[in-house]
Amino acid sequence: MGIQEPDFNLKTKMDDHALEQVPENERKSWIQLSNNTMGICSTILIMLFGALATFTAGLWFGLLAGIISLILGTIFGSLLGNIAQREGLSSTVLTRYYGFGIKGSVVSSLVFCFMILGMLALENALLYHGVLFFFKLKPSIPNAILIYGIFTLCWILLSLFGIKIVYRMASIAIFGFLIVLVYILVNAIFFGDNSVGDFLSFGPQFSAKVGTSEFIAAINILIGATGALTLVTADSSRYARTKKDVILTSLFGNLMQNIVILLAGGIVAYVGIGYVVEYYMTNDGMTSAQAHAIAFDDMASFFIILGGIVGFILMFLANGKAQVLNTYSGSLALTNLFAAIGWKGNRAIFVVLANIVALIMIYFNILSLVESWLDALGVLTTSMATIIIVDFYFVKKRIPLNNNEKSIETINIAGILTLILSSILSLYLSYAKIFPIPVLASIVLSIILYPLLRLFIFKRKSVMNQITDQDINS
């Protein structure tokens, strides 16, 4: 028997099982996979969320909100990740089997794209402002074309060769990120005006005291990104070997996002806010109020002022690997979206398209819409995850199949209606001040609505709609 030649097919590496099951010989341990989930959330954007949450409710109540998000995110990430591990499929392809159907998965892909490409756009915008700040440049069309063009080219080239390069980059970048972050914090402790006790116990900065509304606001800031991490965890968990690997992958991603980065964002913002405000007042002639108003829109300036060139490096360590992961996950969602409507293109095309969509979102100034975007992000992603979980663990067990085949339909009306109704109702209940945490409302509504609609109203009429994996991927 001859030696089998290794597969150097470039298209195979680029596609990276975007629409098919991950083979057993490519499964990985949680140590490798958690580089992905920790890497995608160790960014300036998530630090911004941590700063906003802790400045809203104070450090300790902000941390409590992070613990709540950690628990919820780990549970949902493990439940959804277990499905992805068993099926070997990405989160958007899973929705073909569970909750939405083949054509219906277009809806879930749009939700995922809204989430992950929004992250890609926001991180790009923060990096752009950081480069302007560091080199003392003014916003202009030529600067935007040059800087965003370099970013986009980097993310495309680094994302084209699949998960292996992404994992290697994430593990190296996380290590470097933590070292540089410790440097900035130690520098602030020993050379700043605040004592350790000050920035480990600071109270709310946006109001005089902490009340129920401030605590709930902190939860809402954090929990939207946690819902997004749940779907990203599923994309990583399709490579997991065991359920234990899934649970640990979800746990470490949520620990990084809701505890480590939350604390880092809050402390860095608290230590640096005075320096940033003073810089804008001195160099740009702003009033104190004007400088405070724009400080968080330019979060990268905190790291540059506190760390100089080291802080500038941190900015790219924190965001570069995450942008590769965002592009990678976004391309998976776009691959499923277009395949569901009849076009199975090369994933490389969708890597490029993902970045183009992100640039369009930047053009429409998504950075100014963070609060509204977070609310919508949270309810859509958690409702989508809940529908998949309820379908897999509860509903499908009550639908009889022939010969143990997988049940899949063209469109699952019950799933689409549940997503729409639960999202609209949860946002309405929040805006009407009836139930102030829309993500929790969307979870409860999805758990109630989907089984009712699927089992009693939109029942399967026959098994004629069952389709094999080969049919789906053709």
Coordinates of C-alpha atoms in Angstrom, one line a residue:
M1 CA 0.0 0.0 0.0
G2 CA 1.4 3.4 -1.0
I3 CA 1.7 6.4 1.3
Q4 CA -1.4 8.7 1.0
E5 CA -0.4 12.1 -0.4
P6 CA -1.4 15.0 1.8
D7 CA -4.3 17.2 0.6
F8 CA -2.8 20.5 -0.6
N9 CA -6.0 21.5 -2.4
L10 CA -6.4 25.2 -1.8
K11 CA -10.1 25.3 -2.3
T12 CA -10.6 22.6 0.3
K13 CA -8.6 24.5 2.9
M14 CA -10.5 27.7 2.1
D15 CA -13.9 26.1 2.3
D16 CA -13.1 24.5 5.7
H17 CA -16.2 22.3 5.9
A18 CA -18.4 25.4 5.7
L19 CA -21.5 23.4 4.6
E20 CA -20.5 19.9 5.6
Q21 CA -19.8 17.8 8.7
V22 CA -16.4 18.2 10.3
P23 CA -14.6 14.8 10.0
E24 CA -13.5 13.0 13.2
N25 CA -9.8 13.1 12.3
E26 CA -10.0 17.0 12.5
R27 CA -11.6 17.2 15.9
K28 CA -9.7 19.1 18.6
S29 CA -9.5 19.5 22.4
W30 CA -10.9 22.4 24.4
I31 CA -7.4 23.8 24.8
Q32 CA -7.2 24.5 21.1
L33 CA -10.8 25.5 20.7
S34 CA -10.9 27.9 23.7
N35 CA -8.3 30.0 21.9
N36 CA -11.0 30.8 19.5
T37 CA -13.7 31.7 22.0
M38 CA -11.3 33.6 24.2
G39 CA -9.7 35.3 21.3
I40 CA -12.8 36.7 19.7
C41 CA -13.9 38.5 22.8
S42 CA -10.5 39.8 24.1
T43 CA -11.0 43.1 22.1
I44 CA -11.3 46.8 22.6
L45 CA -15.0 46.5 21.7
I46 CA -15.7 44.1 24.6
M47 CA -13.6 46.3 26.8
L48 CA -15.8 49.2 25.8
F49 CA -18.8 47.1 26.9
G50 CA -17.1 46.4 30.2
A51 CA -16.3 50.1 30.7
L52 CA -19.9 51.1 29.9
A53 CA -21.3 48.4 32.3
T54 CA -19.0 49.3 35.2
F55 CA -19.4 53.0 34.7
T56 CA -23.1 52.5 34.7
A57 CA -23.4 50.3 37.8
G58 CA -20.0 50.6 39.5
L59 CA -17.3 48.0 39.4
W60 CA -18.8 45.5 41.8
F61 CA -22.4 45.6 40.5
G62 CA -20.9 45.6 37.0
L63 CA -19.0 42.4 37.9
L64 CA -22.2 40.9 39.3
A65 CA -23.9 41.6 36.0
G66 CA -20.9 39.9 34.3
I67 CA -21.3 36.8 36.5
I68 CA -25.0 36.6 35.5
S69 CA -24.0 36.8 31.9
L70 CA -21.2 34.2 32.4
I71 CA -23.7 31.7 33.9
L72 CA -26.3 32.2 31.2
G73 CA -23.7 32.3 28.4
T74 CA -22.0 29.1 29.6
I75 CA -25.3 27.2 29.8
F76 CA -26.5 28.3 26.4
G77 CA -23.1 27.9 24.8
S78 CA -22.7 24.4 26.2
L79 CA -26.3 23.3 25.1
L80 CA -25.9 24.7 21.6
G81 CA -22.2 23.7 21.3
N82 CA -23.2 20.1 22.2
I83 CA -25.5 20.0 19.2
A84 CA -22.8 21.5 16.9
Q85 CA -20.3 18.9 18.3
R86 CA -22.7 16.0 17.6
E87 CA -23.6 17.1 14.1
G88 CA -20.2 18.6 13.2
L89 CA -22.0 21.7 11.7
S90 CA -21.7 25.4 12.1
S91 CA -24.5 27.3 13.9
T92 CA -26.2 28.6 10.7
V93 CA -26.1 25.2 9.0
L94 CA -27.5 23.6 12.2
T95 CA -30.6 25.8 11.7
R96 CA -31.4 23.8 8.5
Y97 CA -32.1 20.7 10.7
Y98 CA -33.3 22.5 13.9
G99 CA -35.7 25.3 13.9
F100 CA -35.7 26.9 10.5
G101 CA -35.4 24.4 7.5
I102 CA -33.2 24.7 4.4
K103 CA -34.7 27.9 2.9
G104 CA -35.7 29.2 6.3
S105 CA -32.0 29.1 7.4
V106 CA -31.6 32.2 5.3
V107 CA -33.3 34.0 8.2
S108 CA -30.9 32.6 10.8
S109 CA -27.9 33.4 8.5
L110 CA -29.1 37.0 8.3
V111 CA -29.3 37.2 12.1
F112 CA -25.8 35.8 12.4
C113 CA -24.4 38.1 9.7
F114 CA -26.1 41.1 11.5
M115 CA -24.3 40.1 14.7
I116 CA -20.8 39.1 13.5
L117 CA -20.4 41.6 10.7
G118 CA -21.6 44.3 13.1
M119 CA -18.8 43.2 15.4
L120 CA -16.4 43.4 12.5
A121 CA -17.5 46.9 11.6
L122 CA -17.4 48.2 15.2
E123 CA -13.9 46.8 15.8
N124 CA -12.7 48.3 12.5
A125 CA -14.1 51.7 13.5
L126 CA -12.4 51.6 16.9
L127 CA -9.1 50.6 15.3
Y128 CA -9.4 53.4 12.7
H129 CA -9.9 56.0 15.4
G130 CA -6.9 54.5 17.3
V131 CA -4.7 54.9 14.3
L132 CA -5.8 58.5 13.8
F133 CA -5.2 59.2 17.4
F134 CA -1.7 57.6 17.5
F135 CA -0.4 59.3 14.4
K136 CA -2.3 62.6 15.1
L137 CA -4.2 62.4 11.9
K138 CA -7.6 64.0 11.1
P139 CA -10.6 62.1 9.8
S140 CA -10.7 62.3 6.0
I141 CA -11.8 60.3 3.0
P142 CA -8.2 59.5 1.9
N143 CA -7.2 58.4 5.4
A144 CA -10.3 56.3 5.7
I145 CA -9.7 54.6 2.3
L146 CA -6.1 53.9 3.1
I147 CA -6.5 52.7 6.7
Y148 CA -9.7 50.7 6.2
G149 CA -8.2 49.3 3.0
I150 CA -5.2 48.0 4.8
F151 CA -7.4 46.5 7.6
T152 CA -9.7 44.8 5.1
L153 CA -6.8 43.3 3.1
C154 CA -5.2 41.9 6.3
W155 CA -8.5 40.3 7.5
I156 CA -9.2 38.7 4.1
L157 CA -5.7 37.3 3.6
L158 CA -5.5 35.9 7.2
S159 CA -9.0 34.4 7.0
L160 CA -8.8 32.6 3.7
F161 CA -6.9 29.5 4.9
G162 CA -9.3 28.2 7.5
I163 CA -9.4 27.5 11.1
K164 CA -5.8 26.3 11.7
I165 CA -4.1 29.6 11.0
V166 CA -6.9 31.3 12.9
Y167 CA -6.3 29.2 16.0
R168 CA -2.5 29.7 15.9
M169 CA -2.9 33.4 15.6
A170 CA -5.5 33.5 18.5
S171 CA -3.3 31.6 20.9
I172 CA -0.3 33.8 20.3
A173 CA -2.3 37.1 20.3
I174 CA -4.1 36.2 23.6
F175 CA -0.8 35.6 25.3
G176 CA 0.6 38.9 24.0
F177 CA -2.6 40.8 24.8
L178 CA -2.5 39.7 28.5
I179 CA 1.1 40.6 28.9
V180 CA 0.6 44.1 27.5
L181 CA -2.6 44.6 29.5
V182 CA -0.8 43.8 32.7
Y183 CA 2.0 46.2 31.7
I184 CA -0.6 49.0 31.3
L185 CA -2.4 48.3 34.6
V186 CA 0.9 48.0 36.6
N187 CA 2.0 51.3 35.0
A188 CA -1.2 52.9 36.0
I189 CA -1.0 51.6 39.6
F190 CA 2.6 52.8 40.2
F191 CA 2.7 56.0 38.2
G192 CA -1.0 57.1 38.3
D193 CA -2.9 59.2 40.8
N194 CA -5.2 56.4 41.9
S195 CA -4.6 53.8 44.5
V196 CA -5.3 50.1 44.0
G197 CA -8.3 50.4 46.3
D198 CA -9.7 53.3 44.2
F199 CA -10.0 51.4 40.9
L200 CA -10.9 48.1 42.5
S201 CA -14.0 49.6 44.2
F202 CA -15.1 52.6 42.1
G203 CA -18.8 53.3 42.0
P204 CA -21.1 54.4 39.1
Q205 CA -19.6 57.2 37.0
F206 CA -22.7 58.1 35.0
S207 CA -25.0 58.7 38.0
A208 CA -24.8 59.5 41.7
K209 CA -25.8 56.1 42.9
V210 CA -26.6 52.5 41.9
G211 CA -30.2 51.5 41.6
T212 CA -32.2 48.7 40.0
S213 CA -32.3 50.5 36.7
E214 CA -28.4 51.0 36.6
F215 CA -27.9 47.3 37.4
I216 CA -30.3 46.2 34.8
A217 CA -28.7 48.5 32.3
A218 CA -25.3 46.9 33.0
I219 CA -26.9 43.4 32.4
N220 CA -28.4 44.5 29.1
I221 CA -25.0 45.9 27.9
L222 CA -23.2 42.6 28.6
I223 CA -25.8 40.1 27.7
G224 CA -26.2 41.1 24.1
A225 CA -22.6 40.2 23.4
T226 CA -23.0 37.0 25.4
G227 CA -25.7 35.9 23.1
A228 CA -23.4 36.5 20.1
L229 CA -20.7 34.5 21.8
T230 CA -23.1 31.6 22.1
L231 CA -23.3 31.3 18.3
V232 CA -19.6 31.7 17.9
T233 CA -19.0 28.9 20.5
A234 CA -21.1 26.6 18.3
D235 CA -18.9 27.3 15.3
S236 CA -15.9 26.3 17.3
S237 CA -17.6 23.4 19.0
R238 CA -18.3 21.7 15.7
Y239 CA -14.6 20.8 15.9
A240 CA -14.8 19.4 19.5
R241 CA -14.0 15.8 20.3
T242 CA -16.3 15.4 23.4
K243 CA -19.0 17.1 25.4
K244 CA -16.4 18.1 28.0
D245 CA -14.5 20.0 25.3
V246 CA -17.6 21.8 24.4
I247 CA -18.4 22.8 28.0
L248 CA -14.8 24.0 28.7
T249 CA -14.7 25.9 25.4
S250 CA -17.9 27.8 26.3
L251 CA -16.8 28.3 30.0
F252 CA -13.4 29.8 29.1
G253 CA -14.8 32.1 26.4
N254 CA -17.4 33.4 28.8
L255 CA -14.9 33.8 31.6
M256 CA -12.7 35.9 29.3
Q257 CA -15.6 38.0 28.0
N258 CA -17.7 38.6 31.1
I259 CA -15.0 38.6 33.9
V260 CA -11.5 39.3 32.6
I261 CA -12.2 41.7 29.8
L262 CA -15.0 43.4 31.7
L263 CA -12.7 44.1 34.6
A264 CA -9.9 45.2 32.3
G265 CA -12.2 47.5 30.4
G266 CA -13.7 49.0 33.5
I267 CA -10.3 49.6 35.3
V268 CA -8.5 50.9 32.2
A269 CA -11.4 53.3 31.6
Y270 CA -11.5 54.5 35.2
V271 CA -7.7 55.0 35.4
G272 CA -7.5 56.6 31.9
I273 CA -10.6 58.8 31.7
G274 CA -8.9 61.8 33.3
Y275 CA -5.9 61.6 30.9
V276 CA -8.1 61.2 27.8
V277 CA -10.3 64.2 28.8
E278 CA -7.2 66.3 29.6
Y279 CA -5.7 65.4 26.2
Y280 CA -8.7 66.5 24.2
M281 CA -9.1 69.7 26.2
T282 CA -5.4 70.6 25.7
N283 CA -4.9 69.5 22.1
D284 CA -8.3 69.9 20.6
G285 CA -9.7 72.8 22.6
M286 CA -12.7 70.8 23.8
T287 CA -14.6 71.6 27.0
S288 CA -14.6 68.9 29.7
A289 CA -18.2 67.9 28.8
Q290 CA -17.3 67.6 25.1
A291 CA -14.3 65.4 25.9
H292 CA -16.2 63.2 28.2
A293 CA -19.0 62.8 25.6
I294 CA -16.6 61.4 22.9
A295 CA -14.1 59.5 25.1
F296 CA -15.8 56.1 24.9
D297 CA -16.3 56.4 21.1
D298 CA -12.5 56.5 20.9
M299 CA -11.7 53.7 23.4
A300 CA -8.3 53.0 21.7
S301 CA -7.1 56.4 23.0
F302 CA -7.1 55.0 26.6
F303 CA -4.5 52.4 25.7
I304 CA -2.4 54.8 23.7
I305 CA -2.3 57.5 26.4
L306 CA -1.7 54.9 29.2
G307 CA 0.8 52.7 27.3
G308 CA 2.2 54.7 24.4
I309 CA 3.7 52.5 21.7
V310 CA 3.0 49.4 23.9
G311 CA -0.7 50.5 24.2
F312 CA -0.8 50.9 20.4
I313 CA 0.5 47.3 20.0
L314 CA -2.2 46.1 22.5
M315 CA -4.8 47.7 20.3
F316 CA -3.8 45.4 17.4
L317 CA -3.2 42.4 19.5
A318 CA -6.6 42.7 21.0
N319 CA -8.4 43.3 17.7
G320 CA -6.4 41.8 14.9
K321 CA -7.0 38.2 15.9
A322 CA -10.6 38.9 16.7
Q323 CA -11.2 40.5 13.2
V324 CA -9.8 37.3 11.6
L325 CA -12.2 35.2 13.7
N326 CA -15.1 37.6 13.0
T327 CA -14.4 37.4 9.2
Y328 CA -14.1 33.6 9.4
S329 CA -17.4 33.2 11.2
G330 CA -19.1 35.8 9.0
S331 CA -18.0 33.9 5.9
L332 CA -19.5 30.7 7.3
A333 CA -22.9 32.4 7.8
L334 CA -22.8 34.0 4.3
T335 CA -21.8 30.6 2.8
N336 CA -25.0 29.0 4.3
L337 CA -27.1 32.0 3.3
F338 CA -26.3 31.9 -0.4
A339 CA -26.3 28.1 -0.5
A340 CA -29.8 28.1 1.0
I341 CA -31.0 30.3 -1.9
G342 CA -29.3 28.1 -4.5
W343 CA -25.7 29.3 -4.9
K344 CA -22.9 27.3 -3.4
G345 CA -19.9 29.6 -3.9
N346 CA -16.3 29.3 -2.7
R347 CA -16.0 30.5 0.9
A348 CA -13.2 32.8 -0.2
I349 CA -15.8 34.9 -2.0
F350 CA -17.8 35.2 1.2
V351 CA -14.7 36.3 3.1
V352 CA -14.4 39.2 0.8
L353 CA -18.2 39.9 0.9
A354 CA -18.2 39.9 4.7
N355 CA -15.6 42.7 4.8
I356 CA -17.5 44.7 2.1
V357 CA -20.7 44.5 4.2
A358 CA -18.7 45.6 7.3
L359 CA -17.4 48.6 5.4
I360 CA -21.0 49.5 4.4
M361 CA -22.0 49.4 8.0
I362 CA -19.1 51.7 9.0
Y363 CA -20.2 54.1 6.3
F364 CA -23.6 54.3 8.0
N365 CA -21.9 55.0 11.3
I366 CA -22.8 51.9 13.3
L367 CA -20.6 53.1 16.2
S368 CA -23.2 55.8 17.1
L369 CA -25.9 53.1 17.3
V370 CA -24.2 50.8 19.7
E371 CA -27.0 50.8 22.4
S372 CA -29.8 50.0 19.9
W373 CA -27.6 47.5 18.1
L374 CA -26.9 45.7 21.4
D375 CA -30.6 45.4 22.3
A376 CA -31.5 43.9 18.9
L377 CA -28.3 41.7 18.9
G378 CA -29.2 40.2 22.2
V379 CA -32.8 39.3 21.5
L380 CA -32.2 38.0 18.0
T381 CA -29.1 35.8 18.9
T382 CA -30.6 34.4 22.1
S383 CA -34.0 33.7 20.5
M384 CA -32.3 31.9 17.6
A385 CA -30.1 29.8 20.0
T386 CA -33.1 29.0 22.1
I387 CA -35.2 27.8 19.1
I388 CA -32.3 25.4 18.0
I389 CA -31.9 24.1 21.6
V390 CA -35.6 23.6 22.2
D391 CA -36.0 21.9 18.8
F392 CA -33.1 19.5 19.4
Y393 CA -33.7 18.6 23.0
F394 CA -37.5 18.7 23.2
V395 CA -39.5 19.1 20.0
K396 CA -37.7 16.7 17.6
K397 CA -38.1 13.9 20.2
R398 CA -41.9 14.2 19.8
I399 CA -41.9 14.1 16.0
P400 CA -41.8 10.5 14.6
L401 CA -39.4 9.8 11.8
N402 CA -38.9 6.9 9.4
N403 CA -35.7 4.9 9.8
N404 CA -34.1 7.4 12.2
E405 CA -33.6 9.9 9.4
K406 CA -32.9 13.5 10.1
S407 CA -36.0 15.7 9.9
I408 CA -35.5 18.7 7.6
E409 CA -37.9 20.8 5.7
T410 CA -37.7 23.6 3.2
I411 CA -39.1 26.2 5.6
N412 CA -40.0 25.7 9.2
I413 CA -42.7 28.4 9.7
A414 CA -42.9 27.8 13.4
G415 CA -39.2 28.7 13.9
I416 CA -39.3 31.8 11.8
L417 CA -42.5 33.1 13.5
T418 CA -41.1 32.4 16.9
L419 CA -38.0 34.4 16.1
I420 CA -40.0 37.3 14.8
L421 CA -42.6 37.3 17.6
S422 CA -40.3 36.7 20.5
S423 CA -37.9 39.5 19.3
I424 CA -40.6 42.1 18.7
L425 CA -42.5 41.3 21.9
S426 CA -39.4 41.3 24.1
L427 CA -38.2 44.6 22.7
Y428 CA -41.7 46.1 23.2
L429 CA -41.9 44.8 26.8
S430 CA -38.5 46.5 27.4
Y431 CA -39.4 49.8 25.8
A432 CA -42.7 49.9 27.6
K433 CA -40.9 49.3 30.9
I434 CA -43.0 46.1 31.5
F435 CA -40.0 43.7 31.6
P436 CA -36.6 45.6 31.4
I437 CA -34.3 42.7 30.3
P438 CA -35.3 41.9 26.7
V439 CA -32.9 39.0 26.3
L440 CA -34.5 37.1 29.2
A441 CA -37.9 37.9 27.8
S442 CA -36.9 36.5 24.3
I443 CA -35.7 33.3 25.9
V444 CA -38.9 32.7 27.8
L445 CA -41.1 33.6 24.8
S446 CA -39.1 31.3 22.5
I447 CA -39.3 28.4 24.9
I448 CA -43.1 28.9 25.1
L449 CA -43.9 29.8 21.5
Y450 CA -41.8 27.4 19.5
P451 CA -43.2 24.1 20.9
L452 CA -46.8 25.4 20.7
L453 CA -46.4 26.5 17.1
R454 CA -44.4 23.5 16.0
L455 CA -46.3 20.7 17.7
F456 CA -49.9 22.0 17.6
I457 CA -50.2 24.5 14.7
F458 CA -47.6 24.0 12.1
K459 CA -47.3 20.2 12.3
R460 CA -45.3 18.0 9.9
K461 CA -47.8 16.8 7.4
S462 CA -45.7 13.9 6.1
V463 CA -42.2 12.5 5.9
M464 CA -41.9 13.4 2.2
N465 CA -39.9 16.4 3.0
Q466 CA -37.0 14.5 4.6
I467 CA -33.8 15.2 2.7
T468 CA -30.4 13.6 3.0
D469 CA -27.2 15.3 3.8
Q470 CA -26.0 14.7 0.2
D471 CA -29.1 16.5 -1.1
I472 CA -28.4 19.5 1.1
N473 CA -24.8 19.9 0.2
S474 CA -25.4 19.5 -3.6

